Short mmCIF file of C-alpha atoms and ligand atoms in Angstrom, two decimals:
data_model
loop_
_atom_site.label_atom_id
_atom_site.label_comp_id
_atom_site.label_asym_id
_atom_site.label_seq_id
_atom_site.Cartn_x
_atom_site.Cartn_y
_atom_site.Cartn_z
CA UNK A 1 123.67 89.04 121.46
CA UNK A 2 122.28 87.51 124.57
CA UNK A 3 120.18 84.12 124.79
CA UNK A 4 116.61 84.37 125.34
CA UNK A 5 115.30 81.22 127.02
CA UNK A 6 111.55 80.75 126.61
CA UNK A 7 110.29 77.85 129.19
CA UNK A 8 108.33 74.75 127.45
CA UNK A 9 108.04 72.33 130.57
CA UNK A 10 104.71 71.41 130.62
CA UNK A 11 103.81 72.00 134.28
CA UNK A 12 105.14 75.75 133.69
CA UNK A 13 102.64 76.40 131.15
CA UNK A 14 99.89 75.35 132.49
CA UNK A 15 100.64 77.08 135.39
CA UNK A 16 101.35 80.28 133.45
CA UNK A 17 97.69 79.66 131.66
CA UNK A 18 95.90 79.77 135.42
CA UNK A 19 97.81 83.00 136.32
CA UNK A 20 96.81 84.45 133.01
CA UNK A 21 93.02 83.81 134.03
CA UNK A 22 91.30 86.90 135.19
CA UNK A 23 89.03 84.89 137.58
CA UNK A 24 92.03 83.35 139.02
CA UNK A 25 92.39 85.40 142.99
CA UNK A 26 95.12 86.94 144.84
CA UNK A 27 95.67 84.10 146.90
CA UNK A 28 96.33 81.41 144.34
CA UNK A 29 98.12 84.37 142.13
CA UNK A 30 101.15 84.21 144.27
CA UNK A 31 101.04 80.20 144.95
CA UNK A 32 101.54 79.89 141.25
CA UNK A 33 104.03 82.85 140.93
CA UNK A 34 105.87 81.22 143.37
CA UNK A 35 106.09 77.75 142.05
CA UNK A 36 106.55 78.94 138.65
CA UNK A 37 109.83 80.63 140.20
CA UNK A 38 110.69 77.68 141.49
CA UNK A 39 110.65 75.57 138.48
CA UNK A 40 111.95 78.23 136.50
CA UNK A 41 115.01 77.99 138.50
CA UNK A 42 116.13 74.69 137.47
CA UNK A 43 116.01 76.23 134.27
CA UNK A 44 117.74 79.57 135.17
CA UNK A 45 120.54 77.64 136.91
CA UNK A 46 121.37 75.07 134.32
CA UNK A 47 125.12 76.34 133.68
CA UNK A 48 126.07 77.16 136.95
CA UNK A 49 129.92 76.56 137.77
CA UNK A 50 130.39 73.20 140.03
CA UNK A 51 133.49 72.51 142.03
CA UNK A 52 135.19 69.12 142.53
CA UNK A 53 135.51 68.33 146.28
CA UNK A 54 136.51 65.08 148.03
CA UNK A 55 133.38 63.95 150.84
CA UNK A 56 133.40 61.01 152.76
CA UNK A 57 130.12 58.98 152.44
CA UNK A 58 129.15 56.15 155.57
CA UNK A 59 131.42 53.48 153.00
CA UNK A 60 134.34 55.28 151.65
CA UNK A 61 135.65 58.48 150.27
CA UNK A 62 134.52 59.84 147.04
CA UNK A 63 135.34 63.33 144.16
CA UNK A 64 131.74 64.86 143.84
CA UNK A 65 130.49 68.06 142.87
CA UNK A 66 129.13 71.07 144.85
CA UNK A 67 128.36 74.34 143.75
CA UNK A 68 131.32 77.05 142.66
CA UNK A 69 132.36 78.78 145.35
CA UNK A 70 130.57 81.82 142.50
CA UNK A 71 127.76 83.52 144.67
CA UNK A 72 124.42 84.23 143.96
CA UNK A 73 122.41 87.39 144.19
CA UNK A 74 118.90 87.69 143.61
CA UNK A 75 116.99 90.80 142.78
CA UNK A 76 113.62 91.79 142.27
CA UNK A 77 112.21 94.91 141.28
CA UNK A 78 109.86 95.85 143.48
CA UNK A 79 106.86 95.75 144.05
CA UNK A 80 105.95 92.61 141.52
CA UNK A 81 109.47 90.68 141.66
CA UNK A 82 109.20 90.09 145.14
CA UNK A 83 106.25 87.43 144.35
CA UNK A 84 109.31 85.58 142.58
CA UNK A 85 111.78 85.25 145.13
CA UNK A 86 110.86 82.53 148.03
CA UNK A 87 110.59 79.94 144.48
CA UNK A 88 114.24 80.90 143.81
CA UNK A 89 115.10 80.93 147.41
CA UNK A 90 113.81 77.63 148.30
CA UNK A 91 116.36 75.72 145.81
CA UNK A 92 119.14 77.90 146.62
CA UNK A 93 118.80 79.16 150.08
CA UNK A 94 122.40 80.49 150.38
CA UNK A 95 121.94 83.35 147.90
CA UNK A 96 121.66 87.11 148.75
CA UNK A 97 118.60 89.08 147.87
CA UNK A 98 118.83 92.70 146.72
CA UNK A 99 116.33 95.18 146.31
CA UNK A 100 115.25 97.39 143.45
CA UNK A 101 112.40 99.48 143.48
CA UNK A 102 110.99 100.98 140.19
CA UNK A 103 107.46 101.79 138.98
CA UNK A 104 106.66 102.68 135.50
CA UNK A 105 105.27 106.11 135.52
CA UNK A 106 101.70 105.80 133.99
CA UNK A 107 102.32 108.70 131.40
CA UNK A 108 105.55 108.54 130.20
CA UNK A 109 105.89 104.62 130.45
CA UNK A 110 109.81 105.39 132.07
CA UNK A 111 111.12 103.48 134.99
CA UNK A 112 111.16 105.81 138.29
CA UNK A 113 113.38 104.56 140.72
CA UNK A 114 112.67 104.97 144.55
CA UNK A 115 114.54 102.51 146.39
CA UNK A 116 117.96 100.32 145.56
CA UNK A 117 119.27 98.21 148.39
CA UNK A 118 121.92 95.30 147.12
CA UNK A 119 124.76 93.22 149.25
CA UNK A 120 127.41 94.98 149.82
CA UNK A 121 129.55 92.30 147.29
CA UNK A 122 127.29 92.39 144.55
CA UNK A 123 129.83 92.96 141.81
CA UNK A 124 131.55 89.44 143.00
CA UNK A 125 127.77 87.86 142.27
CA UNK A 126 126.04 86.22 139.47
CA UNK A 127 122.53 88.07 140.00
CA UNK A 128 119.22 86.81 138.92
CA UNK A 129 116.95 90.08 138.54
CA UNK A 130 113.45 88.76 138.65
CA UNK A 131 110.29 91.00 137.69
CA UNK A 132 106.99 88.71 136.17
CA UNK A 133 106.63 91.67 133.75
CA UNK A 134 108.98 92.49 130.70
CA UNK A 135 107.00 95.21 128.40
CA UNK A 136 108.60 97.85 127.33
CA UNK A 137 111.64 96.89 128.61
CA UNK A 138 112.43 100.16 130.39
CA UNK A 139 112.13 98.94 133.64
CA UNK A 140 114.25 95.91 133.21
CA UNK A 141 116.83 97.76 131.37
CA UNK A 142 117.12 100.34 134.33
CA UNK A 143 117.66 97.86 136.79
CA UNK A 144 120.45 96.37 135.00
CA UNK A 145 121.69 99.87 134.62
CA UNK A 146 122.16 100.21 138.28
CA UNK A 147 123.55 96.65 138.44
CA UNK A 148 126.25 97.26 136.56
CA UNK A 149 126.81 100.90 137.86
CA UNK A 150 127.47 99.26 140.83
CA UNK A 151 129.96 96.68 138.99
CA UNK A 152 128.01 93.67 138.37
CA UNK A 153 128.86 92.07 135.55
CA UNK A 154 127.33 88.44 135.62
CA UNK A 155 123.31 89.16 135.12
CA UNK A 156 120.69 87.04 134.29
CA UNK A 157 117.15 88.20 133.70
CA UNK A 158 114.36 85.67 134.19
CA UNK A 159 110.50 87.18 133.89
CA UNK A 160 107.22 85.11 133.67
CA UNK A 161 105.53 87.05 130.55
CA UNK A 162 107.86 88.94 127.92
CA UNK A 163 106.84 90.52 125.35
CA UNK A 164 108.61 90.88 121.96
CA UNK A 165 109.32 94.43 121.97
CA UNK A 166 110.74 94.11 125.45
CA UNK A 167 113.14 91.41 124.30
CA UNK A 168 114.47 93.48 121.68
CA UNK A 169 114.68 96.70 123.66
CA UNK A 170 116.75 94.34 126.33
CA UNK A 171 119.21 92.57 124.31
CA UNK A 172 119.97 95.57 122.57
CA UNK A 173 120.53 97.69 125.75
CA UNK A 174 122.59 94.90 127.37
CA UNK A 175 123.71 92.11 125.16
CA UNK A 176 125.62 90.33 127.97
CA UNK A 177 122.20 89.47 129.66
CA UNK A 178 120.72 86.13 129.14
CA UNK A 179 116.67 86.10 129.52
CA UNK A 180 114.27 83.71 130.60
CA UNK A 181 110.73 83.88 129.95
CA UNK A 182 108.00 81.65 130.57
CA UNK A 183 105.92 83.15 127.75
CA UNK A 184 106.28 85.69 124.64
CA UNK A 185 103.54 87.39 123.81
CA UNK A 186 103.39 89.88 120.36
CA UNK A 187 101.57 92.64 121.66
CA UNK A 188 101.58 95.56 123.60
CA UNK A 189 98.37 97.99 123.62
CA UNK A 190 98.09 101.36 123.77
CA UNK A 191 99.09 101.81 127.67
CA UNK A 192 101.93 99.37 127.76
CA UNK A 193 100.56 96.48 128.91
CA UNK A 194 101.28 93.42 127.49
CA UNK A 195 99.04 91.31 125.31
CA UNK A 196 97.32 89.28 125.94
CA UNK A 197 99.13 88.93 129.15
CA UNK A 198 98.39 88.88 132.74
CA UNK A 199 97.07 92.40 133.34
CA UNK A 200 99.65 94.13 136.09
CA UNK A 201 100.98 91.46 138.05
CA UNK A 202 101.74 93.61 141.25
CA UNK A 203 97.96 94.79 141.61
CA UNK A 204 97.28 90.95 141.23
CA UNK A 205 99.67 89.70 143.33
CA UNK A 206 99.06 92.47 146.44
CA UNK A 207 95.47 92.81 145.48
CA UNK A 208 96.08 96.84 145.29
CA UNK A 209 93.30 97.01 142.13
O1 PRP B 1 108.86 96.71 130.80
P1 PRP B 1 108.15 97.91 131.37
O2 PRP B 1 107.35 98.64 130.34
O3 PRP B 1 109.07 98.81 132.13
O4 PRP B 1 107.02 97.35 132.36
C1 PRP B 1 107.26 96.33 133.26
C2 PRP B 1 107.24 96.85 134.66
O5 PRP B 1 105.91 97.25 135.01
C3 PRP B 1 105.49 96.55 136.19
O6 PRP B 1 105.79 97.24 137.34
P2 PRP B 1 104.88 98.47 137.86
O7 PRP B 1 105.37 99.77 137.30
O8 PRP B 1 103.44 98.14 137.61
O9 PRP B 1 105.21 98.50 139.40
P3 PRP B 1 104.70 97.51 140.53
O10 PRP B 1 105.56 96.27 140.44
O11 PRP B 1 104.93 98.27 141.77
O12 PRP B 1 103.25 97.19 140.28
C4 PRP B 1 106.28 95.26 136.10
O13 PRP B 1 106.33 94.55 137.30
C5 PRP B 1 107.63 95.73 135.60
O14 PRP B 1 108.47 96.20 136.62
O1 URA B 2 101.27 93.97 131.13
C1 URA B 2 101.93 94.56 132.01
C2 URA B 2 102.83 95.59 131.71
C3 URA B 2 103.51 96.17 132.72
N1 URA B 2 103.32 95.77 133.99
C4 URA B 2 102.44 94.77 134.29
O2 URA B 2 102.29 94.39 135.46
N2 URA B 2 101.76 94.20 133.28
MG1 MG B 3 102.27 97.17 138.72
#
Protein backbone atom coordinates (compact mmCIF):
# COMPACT_ATOMS: atom_id res chain seq x y z
CA UNK A 1 0.00 0.00 0.00
CA UNK A 2 1.29 3.43 -0.78
CA UNK A 3 2.08 6.30 1.86
CA UNK A 4 -0.25 9.08 2.11
CA UNK A 5 1.51 12.18 3.40
CA UNK A 6 -0.87 14.77 4.84
CA UNK A 7 1.14 18.28 5.33
CA UNK A 8 1.05 19.79 9.10
CA UNK A 9 3.62 22.77 8.68
CA UNK A 10 1.99 25.49 10.02
CA UNK A 11 2.50 28.10 7.28
CA UNK A 12 0.82 25.42 4.82
CA UNK A 13 -2.30 25.42 6.68
CA UNK A 14 -2.94 28.57 7.09
CA UNK A 15 -2.34 29.13 3.73
CA UNK A 16 -4.64 26.27 2.70
CA UNK A 17 -7.43 28.02 5.18
CA UNK A 18 -7.18 31.50 2.91
CA UNK A 19 -7.55 29.48 -0.36
CA UNK A 20 -10.46 27.67 1.15
CA UNK A 21 -12.18 31.20 1.73
CA UNK A 22 -14.78 31.96 -0.82
CA UNK A 23 -14.08 35.76 -0.58
CA UNK A 24 -10.54 35.07 -1.18
CA UNK A 25 -9.97 36.42 -5.42
CA UNK A 26 -8.35 35.03 -8.37
CA UNK A 27 -5.38 36.93 -7.95
CA UNK A 28 -4.30 35.94 -4.47
CA UNK A 29 -5.83 32.23 -5.39
CA UNK A 30 -2.85 31.43 -7.43
CA UNK A 31 -0.14 33.41 -5.11
CA UNK A 32 -1.11 30.95 -2.45
CA UNK A 33 -1.42 27.89 -4.82
CA UNK A 34 1.82 28.66 -5.80
CA UNK A 35 3.59 29.00 -2.55
CA UNK A 36 1.78 26.20 -1.12
CA UNK A 37 3.55 24.17 -4.08
CA UNK A 38 6.49 25.44 -3.13
CA UNK A 39 6.56 24.45 0.41
CA UNK A 40 4.97 21.35 -0.34
CA UNK A 41 7.98 20.47 -2.24
CA UNK A 42 10.37 20.29 0.49
CA UNK A 43 8.03 17.88 1.67
CA UNK A 44 7.47 15.96 -1.63
CA UNK A 45 11.26 15.72 -2.13
CA UNK A 46 12.37 14.55 1.24
CA UNK A 47 13.83 11.03 -0.02
CA UNK A 48 15.27 12.01 -3.05
CA UNK A 49 18.56 10.01 -4.06
CA UNK A 50 21.87 12.27 -3.42
CA UNK A 51 25.20 11.53 -5.01
CA UNK A 52 28.65 11.89 -3.40
CA UNK A 53 30.87 14.20 -5.52
CA UNK A 54 34.27 15.76 -4.72
CA UNK A 55 34.01 20.08 -5.18
CA UNK A 56 36.64 22.31 -4.49
CA UNK A 57 35.58 25.20 -2.15
CA UNK A 58 37.95 28.82 -2.14
CA UNK A 59 40.09 26.66 0.96
CA UNK A 60 40.39 23.11 0.01
CA UNK A 61 38.71 20.16 -1.53
CA UNK A 62 35.80 18.52 0.02
CA UNK A 63 33.01 14.92 -0.58
CA UNK A 64 29.52 16.71 -0.62
CA UNK A 65 26.29 15.82 -1.87
CA UNK A 66 24.31 16.85 -5.00
CA UNK A 67 21.31 15.52 -6.32
CA UNK A 68 21.17 11.75 -8.09
CA UNK A 69 21.87 11.98 -11.37
CA UNK A 70 17.64 10.41 -11.09
CA UNK A 71 15.57 13.07 -13.14
CA UNK A 72 12.60 14.75 -12.40
CA UNK A 73 9.38 15.13 -14.28
CA UNK A 74 6.61 17.16 -13.31
CA UNK A 75 3.06 16.85 -14.45
CA UNK A 76 -0.02 18.57 -14.04
CA UNK A 77 -3.31 17.81 -15.18
CA UNK A 78 -4.58 20.44 -16.83
CA UNK A 79 -6.29 22.95 -16.48
CA UNK A 80 -5.97 23.25 -12.37
CA UNK A 81 -2.36 21.56 -11.92
CA UNK A 82 -0.76 24.06 -13.86
CA UNK A 83 -1.40 26.66 -10.83
CA UNK A 84 1.09 24.12 -9.02
CA UNK A 85 3.98 24.03 -11.10
CA UNK A 86 6.22 27.43 -11.03
CA UNK A 87 6.22 26.46 -6.73
CA UNK A 88 7.80 23.11 -7.74
CA UNK A 89 9.81 24.64 -10.44
CA UNK A 90 11.36 27.32 -8.50
CA UNK A 91 13.25 24.74 -6.02
CA UNK A 92 14.08 22.44 -8.71
CA UNK A 93 14.48 24.28 -11.89
CA UNK A 94 16.18 21.42 -13.81
CA UNK A 95 13.09 19.19 -13.96
CA UNK A 96 10.90 18.50 -17.07
CA UNK A 97 7.27 19.41 -17.14
CA UNK A 98 4.70 17.21 -18.89
CA UNK A 99 1.32 17.81 -19.75
CA UNK A 100 -1.94 16.04 -19.07
CA UNK A 101 -5.13 17.30 -19.89
CA UNK A 102 -8.35 15.76 -18.34
CA UNK A 103 -11.70 17.24 -17.27
CA UNK A 104 -14.20 15.39 -15.30
CA UNK A 105 -17.26 15.11 -17.36
CA UNK A 106 -20.08 16.84 -15.30
CA UNK A 107 -22.52 13.76 -15.65
CA UNK A 108 -20.73 10.82 -15.43
CA UNK A 109 -17.97 12.19 -12.98
CA UNK A 110 -15.16 10.09 -15.49
CA UNK A 111 -11.92 11.63 -16.49
CA UNK A 112 -12.01 12.70 -20.38
CA UNK A 113 -8.75 13.05 -21.70
CA UNK A 114 -7.94 15.70 -24.46
CA UNK A 115 -4.41 16.39 -24.46
CA UNK A 116 -1.10 14.29 -23.14
CA UNK A 117 2.25 15.84 -23.93
CA UNK A 118 5.32 14.29 -21.64
CA UNK A 119 9.38 14.32 -22.32
CA UNK A 120 10.28 12.13 -24.51
CA UNK A 121 12.37 10.10 -21.39
CA UNK A 122 9.69 10.02 -19.05
CA UNK A 123 9.92 6.37 -18.12
CA UNK A 124 13.75 7.18 -16.90
CA UNK A 125 11.90 10.01 -14.47
CA UNK A 126 10.63 10.17 -11.02
CA UNK A 127 7.35 12.28 -11.89
CA UNK A 128 5.48 14.45 -9.53
CA UNK A 129 1.76 14.61 -11.02
CA UNK A 130 0.28 17.65 -9.41
CA UNK A 131 -3.61 18.48 -9.58
CA UNK A 132 -5.01 20.76 -6.22
CA UNK A 133 -8.07 18.46 -6.52
CA UNK A 134 -8.24 14.67 -5.49
CA UNK A 135 -12.19 13.68 -5.33
CA UNK A 136 -13.20 10.91 -6.77
CA UNK A 137 -10.05 9.89 -7.67
CA UNK A 138 -10.84 9.17 -11.32
CA UNK A 139 -8.96 11.79 -12.66
CA UNK A 140 -5.82 11.16 -10.75
CA UNK A 141 -6.00 7.54 -11.32
CA UNK A 142 -6.21 8.15 -15.21
CA UNK A 143 -3.31 10.16 -15.32
CA UNK A 144 -1.24 7.67 -13.68
CA UNK A 145 -2.75 5.26 -16.10
CA UNK A 146 -1.16 6.99 -18.97
CA UNK A 147 2.05 7.43 -16.94
CA UNK A 148 2.72 4.16 -16.65
CA UNK A 149 1.36 3.19 -20.18
CA UNK A 150 4.03 5.11 -21.26
CA UNK A 151 6.55 3.20 -18.76
CA UNK A 152 6.87 5.34 -15.83
CA UNK A 153 7.29 3.64 -12.97
CA UNK A 154 8.56 6.11 -10.18
CA UNK A 155 5.21 8.40 -9.44
CA UNK A 156 4.44 10.54 -6.83
CA UNK A 157 1.11 12.27 -6.43
CA UNK A 158 1.01 15.49 -4.40
CA UNK A 159 -2.63 17.48 -4.38
CA UNK A 160 -3.63 20.44 -2.07
CA UNK A 161 -7.23 19.05 -0.87
CA UNK A 162 -7.91 15.12 -0.88
CA UNK A 163 -10.62 13.71 0.04
CA UNK A 164 -11.03 10.30 1.74
CA UNK A 165 -12.76 8.47 -0.87
CA UNK A 166 -10.21 9.67 -3.37
CA UNK A 167 -7.38 8.28 -1.25
CA UNK A 168 -8.83 5.00 -1.16
CA UNK A 169 -9.90 4.84 -4.79
CA UNK A 170 -5.96 5.85 -5.47
CA UNK A 171 -4.03 3.56 -3.40
CA UNK A 172 -6.09 0.86 -4.44
CA UNK A 173 -5.76 1.58 -8.21
CA UNK A 174 -1.98 2.13 -7.87
CA UNK A 175 -0.39 1.05 -4.67
CA UNK A 176 3.14 2.05 -5.82
CA UNK A 177 2.06 5.80 -5.64
CA UNK A 178 2.95 7.79 -2.65
CA UNK A 179 0.40 10.89 -1.99
CA UNK A 180 0.73 14.13 -0.56
CA UNK A 181 -2.01 16.18 0.56
CA UNK A 182 -2.21 19.32 2.27
CA UNK A 183 -5.68 18.55 3.65
CA UNK A 184 -8.27 15.48 3.98
CA UNK A 185 -11.50 16.29 3.99
CA UNK A 186 -14.55 13.40 4.69
CA UNK A 187 -16.96 14.44 2.30
CA UNK A 188 -17.99 14.51 -1.05
CA UNK A 189 -21.64 15.88 -2.03
CA UNK A 190 -23.87 14.92 -4.39
CA UNK A 191 -21.89 16.39 -7.62
CA UNK A 192 -18.44 15.34 -6.63
CA UNK A 193 -17.09 18.07 -5.13
CA UNK A 194 -15.28 17.85 -2.20
CA UNK A 195 -16.35 18.92 1.25
CA UNK A 196 -15.98 21.28 2.60
CA UNK A 197 -13.25 22.04 0.22
CA UNK A 198 -12.26 24.74 -2.06
CA UNK A 199 -15.09 24.72 -4.60
CA UNK A 200 -13.34 23.90 -8.27
CA UNK A 201 -9.99 25.12 -8.08
CA UNK A 202 -9.52 25.70 -11.94
CA UNK A 203 -12.64 28.16 -12.16
CA UNK A 204 -10.86 29.84 -9.11
CA UNK A 205 -7.63 29.87 -10.23
CA UNK A 206 -8.50 31.13 -14.14
CA UNK A 207 -11.51 32.97 -12.92
CA UNK A 208 -13.69 30.93 -15.70
CA UNK A 209 -16.94 30.94 -13.01
O1 LIG B 1 -10.91 13.24 -8.44
P1 LIG B 1 -11.90 13.63 -9.50
O2 LIG B 1 -13.31 13.32 -9.11
O3 LIG B 1 -11.54 13.10 -10.85
O4 LIG B 1 -11.91 15.23 -9.55
C1 LIG B 1 -10.75 15.99 -9.52
C2 LIG B 1 -10.52 16.64 -10.84
O5 LIG B 1 -11.53 17.65 -11.06
C3 LIG B 1 -10.89 18.91 -11.30
O6 LIG B 1 -10.66 19.13 -12.64
P2 LIG B 1 -11.82 19.63 -13.64
O7 LIG B 1 -12.53 18.47 -14.25
O8 LIG B 1 -12.67 20.63 -12.92
O9 LIG B 1 -11.00 20.31 -14.80
P3 LIG B 1 -10.26 21.72 -14.78
O10 LIG B 1 -8.95 21.51 -14.06
O11 LIG B 1 -10.07 22.02 -16.21
O12 LIG B 1 -11.13 22.72 -14.07
C4 LIG B 1 -9.60 18.78 -10.52
O13 LIG B 1 -8.63 19.73 -10.88
C5 LIG B 1 -9.19 17.36 -10.81
O14 LIG B 1 -8.50 17.19 -12.02
O1 LIG C 1 -14.16 19.83 -5.09
C1 LIG C 1 -13.72 19.67 -6.25
C2 LIG C 1 -13.88 18.47 -6.96
C3 LIG C 1 -13.38 18.37 -8.21
N1 LIG C 1 -12.75 19.43 -8.76
C4 LIG C 1 -12.59 20.60 -8.09
O2 LIG C 1 -11.99 21.55 -8.60
N2 LIG C 1 -13.10 20.69 -6.85
MG1 LIG D 1 -12.41 22.48 -12.76
Amino acid sequence: MSKLFVMDHPLILHKISMIRDKNTGAKEFRELVNEISMLMAYEATRDLQLDDVEIETPICKMQTKVFSGKKLAIVPILRAGLGMVDGLLSLIPVAKVGHIGLYRDPDTLEPVEYYCKLPSDIADREIILVDPMLATGGSAAAAIGFLKEKGANNIRFMCLIASRKGIDVLQKAHPDVDIYAAAVDEELNDHAYIVPGLGDAGDRLFGTK
